[in-house]
Tab-separated table of C-alpha atoms in Angstrom:
chain	number	residue	atom	x	y	z
Q	1	MET	CA	13.679	6.495	-155.955
Q	2	ILE	CA	16.415	4.107	-155.277
Q	3	ASP	CA	18.107	3.400	-158.254
Q	4	TYR	CA	21.172	1.772	-156.290
Q	5	PHE	CA	21.737	-0.331	-153.182
Q	6	THR	CA	24.421	-2.071	-151.805
Q	7	PHE	CA	25.773	-4.468	-148.000
Q	8	SER	CA	27.166	-4.792	-145.145
Q	9	LEU	CA	28.833	-2.671	-142.295
Q	10	ILE	CA	31.133	-2.445	-139.900
Q	11	ILE	CA	32.216	-0.157	-136.762
Q	12	ASP	CA	36.153	0.154	-137.257
Q	13	ASP	CA	38.969	0.588	-135.227
Q	14	VAL	CA	41.595	1.804	-136.937
Q	15	VAL	CA	45.925	0.771	-135.685
Q	16	LEU	CA	48.288	2.871	-136.674
Q	17	PRO	CA	51.331	1.733	-137.642
Q	18	ASP	CA	53.202	3.675	-135.341
Q	19	GLY	CA	50.396	2.415	-131.978
Q	20	ARG	CA	47.797	5.047	-132.228
Q	21	THR	CA	44.434	4.290	-132.856
Q	22	ARG	CA	40.971	5.820	-134.032
Q	23	MET	CA	37.970	4.292	-132.355
Q	24	GLY	CA	34.268	3.757	-133.765
Q	25	LEU	CA	34.387	4.849	-137.352
Q	26	LEU	CA	32.381	4.045	-139.704
Q	27	GLY	CA	33.027	0.952	-142.414
Q	28	GLY	CA	32.313	-1.955	-144.139
Q	29	GLY	CA	31.183	-2.072	-147.023
Q	30	GLY	CA	28.366	-0.698	-147.645
Q	31	PRO	CA	28.875	3.494	-146.419
Q	32	GLN	CA	31.529	3.246	-148.382
Q	33	THR	CA	30.432	2.063	-151.512
Q	34	ALA	CA	27.905	3.890	-151.378
Q	35	PHE	CA	29.561	6.581	-150.870
Q	36	GLY	CA	31.598	6.063	-154.546
Q	37	MET	CA	27.928	5.197	-156.014
Q	38	LYS	CA	26.440	8.381	-154.826
Q	39	LEU	CA	29.128	11.074	-156.165
Q	40	TRP	CA	27.528	9.605	-159.498
Q	41	ALA	CA	23.775	8.593	-159.381
Q	42	LEU	CA	21.586	10.278	-160.228
Q	43	GLY	CA	18.725	8.981	-157.820
Q	44	GLY	CA	18.491	7.441	-154.709
Q	45	VAL	CA	21.287	5.633	-153.472
Q	46	GLY	CA	19.966	2.715	-150.655
Q	47	LEU	CA	21.942	0.459	-148.021
Q	48	CYS	CA	21.655	-3.211	-146.580
Q	49	ALA	CA	22.615	-3.701	-143.513
Q	50	HIS	CA	22.053	-5.121	-139.956
Q	51	VAL	CA	22.830	-3.046	-136.669
Q	52	GLY	CA	22.719	-3.714	-133.201
Q	53	VAL	CA	21.224	-1.170	-130.487
Q	54	ASP	CA	24.529	-0.681	-129.685
Q	55	PHE	CA	24.817	1.607	-133.215
Q	56	PRO	CA	26.816	5.093	-133.116
Q	57	PRO	CA	24.770	8.004	-133.526
Q	58	ALA	CA	27.358	9.328	-135.068
Q	59	ALA	CA	27.527	6.506	-137.859
Q	60	GLN	CA	23.617	7.543	-138.248
Q	61	ALA	CA	24.089	10.756	-138.435
Q	62	TRP	CA	26.713	10.778	-141.559
Q	63	LEU	CA	24.081	8.351	-143.299
Q	64	GLU	CA	21.366	10.668	-142.912
Q	65	ALA	CA	23.894	13.720	-144.060
Q	66	LEU	CA	24.541	12.141	-147.191
Q	67	GLU	CA	21.350	11.239	-148.123
Q	68	ILE	CA	21.827	7.896	-147.791
Q	69	ASN	CA	18.543	5.293	-147.372
Q	70	THR	CA	18.479	3.146	-144.589
Q	71	ALA	CA	15.172	0.848	-145.684
Q	72	GLY	CA	17.701	-1.886	-145.678
Q	73	VAL	CA	19.036	-1.510	-141.961
Q	74	GLN	CA	17.617	-3.482	-139.586
Q	75	HIS	CA	18.143	-3.239	-136.221
Q	76	ASP	CA	18.449	-6.700	-134.546
Q	77	PRO	CA	18.524	-6.074	-130.219
Q	78	GLN	CA	20.336	-9.546	-130.288
Q	79	HIS	CA	23.234	-8.724	-131.648
Q	80	PRO	CA	25.728	-6.314	-131.670
Q	81	THR	CA	26.791	-3.828	-134.672
Q	82	LEU	CA	29.723	-5.467	-136.241
Q	83	ARG	CA	32.915	-4.400	-135.395
Q	84	ALA	CA	36.667	-5.389	-136.100
Q	85	TRP	CA	39.525	-3.979	-135.660
Q	86	GLN	CA	41.943	-2.808	-138.558
Q	87	ILE	CA	45.431	-3.292	-138.556
Q	88	LEU	CA	47.751	-0.898	-140.405
Q	89	GLU	CA	51.053	-1.549	-141.455
Q	90	GLU	CA	53.987	0.934	-143.149
Q	91	ASP	CA	53.691	-0.792	-146.280
Q	92	GLY	CA	50.250	-0.766	-146.719
Q	93	ARG	CA	49.262	-3.978	-145.743
Q	94	ARG	CA	46.224	-4.568	-143.502
Q	95	THR	CA	44.993	-7.062	-141.213
Q	96	GLN	CA	41.422	-7.164	-140.212
Q	97	VAL	CA	40.470	-8.985	-136.491
Q	98	TRP	CA	37.272	-9.143	-136.236
Q	99	ARG	CA	36.056	-7.900	-132.476
Q	100	THR	CA	32.395	-9.690	-132.867
Q	101	ARG	CA	31.796	-12.847	-131.644
Q	102	SER	CA	30.787	-15.499	-134.477
Q	103	GLU	CA	27.169	-16.000	-133.629
Q	104	SER	CA	26.844	-12.427	-134.250
Q	105	LEU	CA	29.460	-12.544	-137.475
Q	106	ALA	CA	26.598	-15.630	-139.676
Q	107	ALA	CA	23.633	-13.527	-138.324
Q	108	GLN	CA	24.717	-10.023	-139.533
Q	109	LEU	CA	26.452	-10.929	-142.582
Q	110	ARG	CA	24.200	-13.050	-144.435
Q	111	PHE	CA	21.238	-11.413	-146.471
Q	112	ARG	CA	18.399	-13.213	-147.667
Q	113	PRO	CA	15.741	-11.806	-151.293
Q	114	GLN	CA	13.310	-11.451	-149.156
Q	115	GLN	CA	15.256	-8.681	-146.671
Q	116	ILE	CA	15.705	-6.554	-149.364
Q	117	PRO	CA	13.450	-3.439	-149.028
Q	118	PRO	CA	10.388	-3.233	-151.465
Q	119	ALA	CA	11.715	0.452	-152.103
Q	120	TYR	CA	15.175	-1.389	-153.307
Q	121	ARG	CA	13.523	-4.379	-155.858
Q	122	GLN	CA	13.567	-1.319	-158.772
Q	123	ALA	CA	17.369	-0.710	-158.794
Q	124	LYS	CA	19.338	-0.500	-161.919
Q	125	GLY	CA	22.221	-1.595	-159.847
Q	126	CYS	CA	23.538	-3.098	-156.803
Q	127	HIS	CA	27.242	-4.010	-155.581
Q	128	LEU	CA	28.576	-6.754	-152.784
Q	129	GLY	CA	31.539	-7.932	-152.092
Q	130	VAL	CA	31.656	-11.972	-151.966
Q	131	HIS	CA	33.921	-14.992	-150.461
Q	132	PRO	CA	35.336	-16.172	-153.490
Q	133	GLU	CA	35.105	-20.178	-152.378
Q	134	GLN	CA	31.580	-19.322	-150.682
Q	135	PRO	CA	29.489	-16.587	-151.919
Q	136	ASN	CA	25.971	-16.196	-152.082
Q	137	LEU	CA	24.723	-17.020	-154.699
Q	138	ALA	CA	21.214	-17.114	-154.454
Q	139	LEU	CA	20.991	-13.425	-153.662
Q	140	VAL	CA	22.842	-12.754	-157.004
Q	141	THR	CA	20.407	-14.765	-159.082
Q	142	ALA	CA	17.107	-12.682	-157.449
Q	143	LEU	CA	19.054	-9.722	-157.480
Q	144	ARG	CA	19.393	-10.432	-161.903
Q	145	ARG	CA	16.168	-11.283	-161.655
Q	146	GLN	CA	14.297	-7.921	-161.105
Q	147	GLY	CA	16.411	-6.623	-163.315
Q	148	ALA	CA	19.421	-4.907	-161.696
Q	149	ALA	CA	22.861	-4.854	-162.883
Q	150	ILE	CA	25.133	-6.443	-159.954
Q	151	SER	CA	28.331	-6.003	-159.220
Q	152	ILE	CA	30.524	-8.399	-157.619
Q	153	GLU	CA	34.174	-7.799	-156.075
Q	154	PRO	CA	35.888	-10.590	-153.495
Q	155	PHE	CA	36.081	-9.581	-149.970
Q	156	ARG	CA	39.746	-11.433	-149.606
Q	157	PRO	CA	41.354	-14.012	-151.431
Q	158	ALA	CA	40.195	-17.247	-152.285
Q	159	ALA	CA	41.402	-19.994	-149.825
Q	160	ARG	CA	41.360	-22.391	-151.674
Q	161	PRO	CA	41.389	-23.193	-155.371
Q	162	LEU	CA	38.041	-22.961	-157.111
Q	163	HIS	CA	37.003	-25.363	-159.264
Q	164	ALA	CA	36.612	-24.565	-162.982
Q	165	GLN	CA	33.123	-25.310	-162.540
Q	166	GLU	CA	32.886	-22.443	-158.791
Q	167	LEU	CA	35.090	-19.583	-160.589
Q	168	ALA	CA	32.542	-19.538	-163.665
Q	169	ALA	CA	29.580	-19.413	-161.693
Q	170	LEU	CA	30.932	-16.612	-159.470
Q	171	LEU	CA	32.120	-14.498	-162.798
Q	172	THR	CA	28.299	-15.466	-164.819
Q	173	ALA	CA	27.436	-14.063	-161.849
Q	174	CYS	CA	27.574	-10.774	-162.184
Q	175	ASP	CA	28.058	-8.046	-165.377
Q	176	LEU	CA	31.192	-6.204	-163.445
Q	177	PHE	CA	33.755	-8.092	-161.365
Q	178	SER	CA	36.427	-5.787	-159.859
Q	179	PRO	CA	39.376	-8.107	-157.728
Q	180	ASN	CA	42.867	-6.676	-156.242
Q	181	VAL	CA	46.368	-8.174	-157.253
Q	182	GLU	CA	46.424	-10.817	-155.143
Q	183	GLU	CA	42.441	-11.464	-155.379
Q	184	ALA	CA	42.679	-12.345	-158.404
Q	185	SER	CA	45.876	-14.358	-158.478
Q	186	SER	CA	44.397	-16.584	-156.223
Q	187	LEU	CA	41.668	-17.099	-158.730
Q	188	VAL	CA	43.589	-17.987	-161.230
Q	189	GLY	CA	47.306	-17.369	-160.095
Q	190	GLU	CA	49.648	-15.538	-161.064
Q	191	GLY	CA	50.186	-13.130	-163.827
Q	192	ASP	CA	50.307	-9.403	-164.979
Q	193	PRO	CA	47.655	-7.679	-164.529
Q	194	GLN	CA	46.779	-7.650	-168.472
Q	195	THR	CA	47.190	-11.595	-168.433
Q	196	LEU	CA	45.121	-10.789	-164.945
Q	197	VAL	CA	42.436	-9.878	-166.217
Q	198	ARG	CA	42.073	-12.358	-170.216
Q	199	ARG	CA	42.011	-14.816	-167.588
Q	200	LEU	CA	39.814	-13.284	-165.744
Q	201	GLY	CA	37.392	-13.035	-168.601
Q	202	ASP	CA	37.925	-15.973	-170.432
Q	203	ALA	CA	36.380	-17.866	-167.085
Q	204	GLY	CA	33.782	-16.214	-167.565
Q	205	ALA	CA	33.661	-12.430	-166.322
Q	206	SER	CA	32.318	-9.901	-168.384
Q	207	ILE	CA	33.350	-7.109	-167.145
Q	208	VAL	CA	36.988	-7.289	-164.492
Q	209	ALA	CA	37.964	-3.862	-163.213
Q	210	LEU	CA	41.063	-4.489	-161.510
Q	211	ARG	CA	42.557	-2.523	-158.641
Q	212	MET	CA	46.403	-1.990	-158.452
Q	213	GLY	CA	47.014	0.272	-155.552
Q	214	GLY	CA	48.740	3.385	-156.352
Q	215	GLU	CA	49.916	2.090	-160.014
Q	216	GLY	CA	45.632	2.883	-160.558
Q	217	SER	CA	42.779	0.288	-162.389
Q	218	LEU	CA	42.847	-2.274	-165.799
Q	219	LEU	CA	39.812	-2.043	-167.051
Q	220	TYR	CA	38.490	-5.279	-169.950
Q	221	ARG	CA	35.307	-5.817	-171.389
Q	222	THR	CA	35.492	-9.619	-172.547
Q	223	ARG	CA	33.354	-9.508	-175.088
Q	224	THR	CA	34.936	-6.507	-177.476
Q	225	GLN	CA	38.496	-6.781	-175.438
Q	226	GLU	CA	38.706	-3.212	-175.137
Q	227	LEU	CA	41.086	-2.742	-172.168
Q	228	GLN	CA	41.921	0.410	-170.753
Q	229	HIS	CA	44.037	2.179	-168.099
Q	230	ILE	CA	43.017	4.089	-165.471
Q	231	PRO	CA	45.638	6.823	-163.042
Q	232	VAL	CA	44.823	6.983	-159.391
Q	233	VAL	CA	43.470	10.635	-158.754
Q	234	PRO	CA	46.607	11.943	-157.531
Q	235	VAL	CA	45.554	13.547	-153.458
Q	236	PRO	CA	47.691	12.965	-149.916
Q	237	LEU	CA	47.551	9.364	-148.657
Q	238	VAL	CA	46.649	9.472	-145.900
Q	239	ASP	CA	45.054	5.585	-145.527
Q	240	PRO	CA	43.338	3.747	-147.639
Q	241	VAL	CA	41.177	1.614	-146.078
Q	242	GLY	CA	38.074	1.704	-147.866
Q	243	ALA	CA	38.765	3.522	-151.001
Q	244	GLY	CA	38.643	-0.057	-153.562
Q	245	ASN	CA	34.408	-0.214	-152.010
Q	246	ALA	CA	34.524	2.958	-152.865
Q	247	TYR	CA	35.673	2.821	-156.181
Q	248	CYS	CA	33.499	-0.135	-157.683
Q	249	GLY	CA	30.733	2.046	-156.333
Q	250	GLY	CA	31.652	4.487	-158.348
Q	251	LEU	CA	32.085	2.238	-161.620
Q	252	LEU	CA	28.873	0.586	-160.879
Q	253	VAL	CA	26.984	3.858	-161.295
Q	254	GLY	CA	29.316	5.027	-164.004
Q	255	TRP	CA	28.550	2.128	-166.267
Q	256	LEU	CA	25.403	2.064	-166.163
Q	257	GLU	CA	25.091	6.063	-166.640
Q	258	SER	CA	27.392	6.442	-169.407
Q	259	GLY	CA	27.989	2.961	-170.692
Q	260	ASP	CA	31.389	3.666	-171.405
Q	261	LEU	CA	34.202	1.798	-170.022
Q	262	ARG	CA	36.609	4.693	-169.717
Q	263	GLN	CA	34.406	7.135	-168.120
Q	264	ALA	CA	32.690	3.931	-165.508
Q	265	GLY	CA	36.992	4.311	-164.334
Q	266	ARG	CA	37.579	7.016	-163.932
Q	267	CYS	CA	34.412	8.074	-161.916
Q	268	ALA	CA	35.708	4.950	-159.791
Q	269	ALA	CA	39.054	6.829	-159.527
Q	270	VAL	CA	37.370	9.279	-158.650
Q	271	ALA	CA	35.243	7.746	-156.157
Q	272	ALA	CA	38.683	5.864	-154.398
Q	273	SER	CA	40.384	9.446	-153.688
Q	274	PHE	CA	38.132	10.105	-151.542
Q	275	LEU	CA	38.204	7.477	-149.224
Q	276	VAL	CA	42.194	7.830	-148.750
Q	277	GLU	CA	42.978	10.941	-147.399
Q	278	GLN	CA	41.897	10.593	-144.349
Q	279	TYR	CA	40.478	7.852	-141.125
Q	280	GLY	CA	37.710	6.601	-141.824
Q	281	LEU	CA	34.690	7.579	-144.331
Q	282	PRO	CA	34.939	11.296	-145.868
Q	283	ALA	CA	33.355	14.126	-143.770
Q	284	PRO	CA	29.589	15.187	-145.835
Q	285	ARG	CA	30.095	18.742	-147.095
Q	286	SER	CA	27.472	20.622	-149.430
Q	287	ASP	CA	30.568	20.130	-152.699
Q	288	LEU	CA	30.740	17.023	-152.808
Q	289	ARG	CA	30.176	16.335	-155.653
Q	290	GLN	CA	31.150	19.708	-157.182
Q	291	GLU	CA	34.868	18.247	-156.498
Q	292	ALA	CA	34.440	15.285	-157.916
Q	293	GLN	CA	33.402	16.504	-161.089
Q	294	ALA	CA	36.402	18.472	-161.090
Q	295	ARG	CA	38.800	15.563	-160.258
Q	296	LEU	CA	37.295	14.142	-162.799
Q	297	ALA	CA	37.901	17.180	-165.254
Q	298	ALA	CA	41.935	16.865	-164.194
Q	299	LEU	CA	42.094	13.212	-165.678
Q	300	PRO	CA	42.921	11.937	-168.659
Q	301	ALA	CA	39.671	11.661	-171.092
């Protein structure tokens, strides 16, 4: 039984600040989010994505080793697997440059409700990334009709200011909304973290999880005005790419399994901590969940 699922897959070619590279890493929001989900989910975790005939066997092996359900992974002989440069700077900035042609991007990134496999249609929750000014709300609406709780994160800051109605449509479409500080500021203007989450709540968000990098995250529940600051898990920082996605996966599962905002944030922080320790995704190993529980116990309750 699939309890949680997520979308998208990219092959990342990472360029380090000193010019070294890490080529052909499995990435994209889907595998990273699915990893965060898998740490805490009691049931199955699935992935929806488009891949081409060039999909690396090592990437498929990782999904199989983590027992990520791939019924939603569609193999497309007409288009290559999405691929992008991830260019990292010394100060932590990251620039993504697509290597895939634009005609393939459109075909690979867009999902329609009918592409969701039957095995996923009774899921408790689903996470997806969106372009803030062009969210796929038809897909979100269809998923909510099936009873799934929806978690959304912006792929990037908004490319233009959103009208109040556009912002409300985006924020009310989901149960959890998790931007980083730059993305939140692009939606509601500059401000300190508490101001940002409250503005997003006032604009329609039910629960906001503001990701603040090394400063942890700030969670806000609009109905009760509960506010929780969650620190990061203290682990060596190698590469932050994908940590936000893993955070969102852990957050969704933590919230739906516990109903406790602070516990959800703690689960999210632990999930993110595994992503920053290496380039790419963590290697599969039998003690991942045991290690996650130990990190969770070390965080302030």
